[in-house]
PDB file of C-alpha atoms and ligand atoms in Angstrom:
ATOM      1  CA  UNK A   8     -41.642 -30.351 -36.842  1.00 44.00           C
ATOM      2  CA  UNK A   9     -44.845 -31.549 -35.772  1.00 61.00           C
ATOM      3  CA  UNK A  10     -47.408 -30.445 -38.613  1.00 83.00           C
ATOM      4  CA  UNK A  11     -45.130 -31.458 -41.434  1.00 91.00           C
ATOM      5  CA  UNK A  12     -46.787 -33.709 -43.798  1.00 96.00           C
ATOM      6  CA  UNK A  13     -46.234 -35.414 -47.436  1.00 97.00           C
ATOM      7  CA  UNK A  14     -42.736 -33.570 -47.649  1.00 96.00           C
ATOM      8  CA  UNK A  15     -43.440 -30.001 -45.948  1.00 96.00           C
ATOM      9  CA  UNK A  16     -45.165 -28.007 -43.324  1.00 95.00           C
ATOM     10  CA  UNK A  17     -49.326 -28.078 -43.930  1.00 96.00           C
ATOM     11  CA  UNK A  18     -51.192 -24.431 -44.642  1.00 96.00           C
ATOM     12  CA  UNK A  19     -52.858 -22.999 -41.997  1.00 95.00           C
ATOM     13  CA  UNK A  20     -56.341 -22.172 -42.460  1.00 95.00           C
ATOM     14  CA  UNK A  21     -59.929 -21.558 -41.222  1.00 94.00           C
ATOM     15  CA  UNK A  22     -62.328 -24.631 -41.731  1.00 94.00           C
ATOM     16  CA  UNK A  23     -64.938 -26.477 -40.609  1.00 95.00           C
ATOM     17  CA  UNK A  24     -64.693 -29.426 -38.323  1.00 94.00           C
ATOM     18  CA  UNK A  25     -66.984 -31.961 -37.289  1.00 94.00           C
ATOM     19  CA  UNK A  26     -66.902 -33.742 -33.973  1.00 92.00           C
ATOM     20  CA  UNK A  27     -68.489 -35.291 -31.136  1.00 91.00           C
ATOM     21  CA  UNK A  28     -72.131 -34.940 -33.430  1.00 94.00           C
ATOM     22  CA  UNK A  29     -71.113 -31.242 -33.316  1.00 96.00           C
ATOM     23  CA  UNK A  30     -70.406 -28.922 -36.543  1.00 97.00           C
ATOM     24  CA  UNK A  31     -67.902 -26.111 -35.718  1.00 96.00           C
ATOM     25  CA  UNK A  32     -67.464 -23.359 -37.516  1.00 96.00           C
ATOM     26  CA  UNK A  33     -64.345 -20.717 -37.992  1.00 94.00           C
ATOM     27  CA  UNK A  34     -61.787 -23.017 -36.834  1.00 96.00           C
ATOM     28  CA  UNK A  35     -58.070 -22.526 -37.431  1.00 95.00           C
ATOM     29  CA  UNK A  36     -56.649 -25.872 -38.954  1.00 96.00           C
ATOM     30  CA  UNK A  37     -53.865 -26.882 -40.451  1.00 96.00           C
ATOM     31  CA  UNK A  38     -54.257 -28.873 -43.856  1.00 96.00           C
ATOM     32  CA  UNK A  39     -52.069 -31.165 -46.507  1.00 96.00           C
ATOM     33  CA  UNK A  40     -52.639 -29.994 -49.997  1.00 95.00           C
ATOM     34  CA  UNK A  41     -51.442 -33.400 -50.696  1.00 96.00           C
ATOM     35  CA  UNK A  42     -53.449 -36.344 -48.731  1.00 96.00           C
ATOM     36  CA  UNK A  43     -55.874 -33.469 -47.805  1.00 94.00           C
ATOM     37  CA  UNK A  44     -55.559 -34.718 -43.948  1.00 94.00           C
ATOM     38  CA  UNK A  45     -56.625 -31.761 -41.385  1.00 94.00           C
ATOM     39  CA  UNK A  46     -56.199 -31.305 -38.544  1.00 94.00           C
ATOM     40  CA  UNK A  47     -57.261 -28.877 -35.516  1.00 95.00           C
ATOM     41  CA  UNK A  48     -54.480 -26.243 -35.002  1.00 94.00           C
ATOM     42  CA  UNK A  49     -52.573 -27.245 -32.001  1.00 92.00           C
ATOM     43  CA  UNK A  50     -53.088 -23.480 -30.276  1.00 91.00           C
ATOM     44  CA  UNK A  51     -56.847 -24.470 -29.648  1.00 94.00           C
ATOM     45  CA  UNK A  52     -56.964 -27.755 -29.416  1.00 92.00           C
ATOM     46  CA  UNK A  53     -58.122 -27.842 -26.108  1.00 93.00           C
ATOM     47  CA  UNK A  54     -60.441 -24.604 -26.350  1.00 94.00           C
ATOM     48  CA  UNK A  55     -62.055 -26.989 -29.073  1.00 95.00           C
ATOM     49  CA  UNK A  56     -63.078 -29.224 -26.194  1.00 94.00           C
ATOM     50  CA  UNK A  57     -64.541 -26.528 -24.087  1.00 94.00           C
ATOM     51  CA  UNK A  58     -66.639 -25.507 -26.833  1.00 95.00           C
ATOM     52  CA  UNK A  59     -68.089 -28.897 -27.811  1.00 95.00           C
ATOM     53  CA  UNK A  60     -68.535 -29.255 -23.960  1.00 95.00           C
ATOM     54  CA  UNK A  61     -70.391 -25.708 -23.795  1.00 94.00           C
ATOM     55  CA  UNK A  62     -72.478 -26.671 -27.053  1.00 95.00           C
ATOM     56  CA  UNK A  63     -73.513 -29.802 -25.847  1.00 95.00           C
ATOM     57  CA  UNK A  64     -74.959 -28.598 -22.642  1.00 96.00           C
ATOM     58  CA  UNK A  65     -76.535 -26.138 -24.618  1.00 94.00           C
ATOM     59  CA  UNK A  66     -77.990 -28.550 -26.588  1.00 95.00           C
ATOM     60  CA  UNK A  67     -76.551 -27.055 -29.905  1.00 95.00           C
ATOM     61  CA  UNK A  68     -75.729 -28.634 -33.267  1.00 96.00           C
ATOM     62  CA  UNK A  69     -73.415 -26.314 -34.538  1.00 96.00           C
ATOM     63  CA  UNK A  70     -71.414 -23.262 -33.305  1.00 95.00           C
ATOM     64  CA  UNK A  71     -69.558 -20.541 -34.371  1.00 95.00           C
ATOM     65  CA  UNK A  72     -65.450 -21.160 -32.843  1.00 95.00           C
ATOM     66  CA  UNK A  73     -64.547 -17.504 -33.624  1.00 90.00           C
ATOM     67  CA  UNK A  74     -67.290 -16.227 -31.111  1.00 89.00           C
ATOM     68  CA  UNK A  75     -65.940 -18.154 -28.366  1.00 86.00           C
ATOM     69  CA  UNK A  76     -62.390 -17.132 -29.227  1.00 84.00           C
ATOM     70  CA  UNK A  77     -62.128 -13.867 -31.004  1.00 82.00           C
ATOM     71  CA  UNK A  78     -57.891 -14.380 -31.301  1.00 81.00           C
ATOM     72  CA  UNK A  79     -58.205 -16.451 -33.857  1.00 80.00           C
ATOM     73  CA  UNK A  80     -58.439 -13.283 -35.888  1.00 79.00           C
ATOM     74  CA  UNK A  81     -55.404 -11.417 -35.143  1.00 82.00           C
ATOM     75  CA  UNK A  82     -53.006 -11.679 -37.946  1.00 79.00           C
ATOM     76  CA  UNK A  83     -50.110 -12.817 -35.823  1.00 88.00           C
ATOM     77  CA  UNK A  84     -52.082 -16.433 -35.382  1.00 91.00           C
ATOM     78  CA  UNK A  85     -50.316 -18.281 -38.043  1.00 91.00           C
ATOM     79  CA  UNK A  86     -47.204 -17.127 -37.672  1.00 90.00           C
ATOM     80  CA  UNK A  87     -45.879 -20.377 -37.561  1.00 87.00           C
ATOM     81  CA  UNK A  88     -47.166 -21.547 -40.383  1.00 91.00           C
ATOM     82  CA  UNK A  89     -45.229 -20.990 -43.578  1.00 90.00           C
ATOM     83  CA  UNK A  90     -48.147 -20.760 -45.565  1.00 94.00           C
ATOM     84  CA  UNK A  91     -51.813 -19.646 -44.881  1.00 94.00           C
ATOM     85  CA  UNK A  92     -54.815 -20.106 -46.963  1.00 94.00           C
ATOM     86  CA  UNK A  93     -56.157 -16.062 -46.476  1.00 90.00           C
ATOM     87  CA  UNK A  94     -58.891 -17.122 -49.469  1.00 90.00           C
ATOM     88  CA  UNK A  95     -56.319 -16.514 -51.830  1.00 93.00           C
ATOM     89  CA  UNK A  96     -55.930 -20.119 -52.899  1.00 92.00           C
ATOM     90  CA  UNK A  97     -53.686 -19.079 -56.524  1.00 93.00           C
ATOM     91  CA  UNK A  98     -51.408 -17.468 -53.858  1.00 94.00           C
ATOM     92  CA  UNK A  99     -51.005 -20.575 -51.327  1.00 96.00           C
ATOM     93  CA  UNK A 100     -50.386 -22.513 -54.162  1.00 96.00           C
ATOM     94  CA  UNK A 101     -47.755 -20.319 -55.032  1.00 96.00           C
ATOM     95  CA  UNK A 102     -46.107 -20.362 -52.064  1.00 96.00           C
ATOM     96  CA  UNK A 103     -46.095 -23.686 -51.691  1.00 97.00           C
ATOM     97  CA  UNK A 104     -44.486 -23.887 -54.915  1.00 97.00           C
ATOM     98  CA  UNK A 105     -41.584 -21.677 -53.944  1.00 97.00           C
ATOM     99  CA  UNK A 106     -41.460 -23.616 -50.470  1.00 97.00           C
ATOM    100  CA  UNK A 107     -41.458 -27.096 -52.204  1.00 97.00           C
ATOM    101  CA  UNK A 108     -38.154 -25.849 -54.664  1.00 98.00           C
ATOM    102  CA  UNK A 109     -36.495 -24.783 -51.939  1.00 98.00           C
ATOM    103  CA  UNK A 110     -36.602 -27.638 -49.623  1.00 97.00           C
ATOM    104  CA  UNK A 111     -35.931 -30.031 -52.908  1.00 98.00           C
ATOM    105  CA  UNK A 112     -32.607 -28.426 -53.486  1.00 98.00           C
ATOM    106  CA  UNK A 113     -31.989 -28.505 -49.677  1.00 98.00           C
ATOM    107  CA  UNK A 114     -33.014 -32.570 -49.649  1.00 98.00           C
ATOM    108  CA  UNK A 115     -30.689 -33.294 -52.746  1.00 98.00           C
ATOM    109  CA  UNK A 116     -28.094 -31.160 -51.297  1.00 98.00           C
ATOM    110  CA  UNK A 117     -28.192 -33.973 -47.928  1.00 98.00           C
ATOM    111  CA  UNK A 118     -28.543 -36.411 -50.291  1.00 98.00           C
ATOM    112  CA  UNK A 119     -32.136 -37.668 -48.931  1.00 98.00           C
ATOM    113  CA  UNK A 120     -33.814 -39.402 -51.453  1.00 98.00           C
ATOM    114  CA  UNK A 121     -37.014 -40.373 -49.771  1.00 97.00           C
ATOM    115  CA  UNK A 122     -38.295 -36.621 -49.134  1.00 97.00           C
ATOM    116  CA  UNK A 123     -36.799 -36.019 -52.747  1.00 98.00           C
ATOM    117  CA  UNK A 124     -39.486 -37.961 -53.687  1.00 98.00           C
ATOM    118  CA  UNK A 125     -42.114 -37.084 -51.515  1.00 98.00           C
ATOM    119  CA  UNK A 126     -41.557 -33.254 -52.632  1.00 98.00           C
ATOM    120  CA  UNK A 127     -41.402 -34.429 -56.462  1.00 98.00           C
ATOM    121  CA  UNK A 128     -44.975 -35.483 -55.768  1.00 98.00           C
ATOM    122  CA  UNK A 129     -46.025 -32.526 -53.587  1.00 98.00           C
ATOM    123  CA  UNK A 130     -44.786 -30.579 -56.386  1.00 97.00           C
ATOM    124  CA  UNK A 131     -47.135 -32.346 -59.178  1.00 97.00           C
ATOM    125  CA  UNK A 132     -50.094 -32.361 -57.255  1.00 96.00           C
ATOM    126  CA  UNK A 133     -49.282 -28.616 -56.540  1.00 96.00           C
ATOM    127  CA  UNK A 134     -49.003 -27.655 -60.285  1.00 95.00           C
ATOM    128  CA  UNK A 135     -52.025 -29.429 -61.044  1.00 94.00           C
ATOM    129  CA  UNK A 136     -54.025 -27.373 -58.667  1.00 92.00           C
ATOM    130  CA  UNK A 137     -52.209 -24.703 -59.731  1.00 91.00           C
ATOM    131  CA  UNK A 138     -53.194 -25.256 -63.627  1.00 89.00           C
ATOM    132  CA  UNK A 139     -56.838 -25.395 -62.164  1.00 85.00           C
ATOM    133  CA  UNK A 140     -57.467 -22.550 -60.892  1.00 78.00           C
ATOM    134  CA  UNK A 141     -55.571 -20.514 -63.708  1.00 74.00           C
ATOM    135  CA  UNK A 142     -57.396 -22.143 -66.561  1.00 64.00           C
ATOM    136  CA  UNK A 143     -60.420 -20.866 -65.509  1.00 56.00           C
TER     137      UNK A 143
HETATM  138 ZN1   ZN B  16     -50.042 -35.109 -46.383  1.00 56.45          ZN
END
């Protein structure tokens, strides 16, 4: 699977990217909740490149992606990401959570130790964001 990262598949989400001296808005990305790396969602990768084209001969600094591509807000987008960050952040946490067990009992079951690990430590870092944002 190409988006998996630190152990599992990353979240999908909407974000803000930066490139080419342009600020985008309203892109869908897909994010580690572990190293934090993002990265454009591979759907509009190149529709990304169109826009910064389109901005720059426009002479903008910063656009919005969703007005350029309003499918971004069907629901059915993600849909093959496990998890998506909806603004809900206690519930991707949770899910991730639930994701992260289940894939640890499926890597001890094959008897791979090295994503045993990695999902040991996806797992901390998950309950420590976790114990953030309910202590609040
Ligand atoms: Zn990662």
């Amino acid at each position: 699977m190409s988006n998996f990262c630190c152990g599992a598949s990353k979240i999908g989400g909407i974000g803000t990217i930066h490139q080419d001296g342009i600020t985008i808005n309203q892109v869908p990305i897909l994010y580690c909740p572990v190293c934090h790396d993002v990265e454009i969602h591979p759907k509009v990768k190149e529709n990304i490149d169109v826009v910064i084209k389109i901005a720059q001969s426009e002479g903008s600094k910063r656009v919005n992606f969703e007005s350029y591509m309003k499918e971004i807000r069907d629901e059915h987008f993600f849909e093959d990401c496990s998890t998506v960050n909806r603004g809900d952040i206690h519930e991707v946490i949770q899910s991730q959570i639930d994701i992260s067990l289940g894939l640890l009992s499926f890597a001890r079951d094959i008897g791979d130790i090295e994503w045993q690990e990695q999902l040991k430590n996806r797992l901390s870092r998950l309950s420590q964001q976790r114990d953030l944002t309910t202590n609040k």
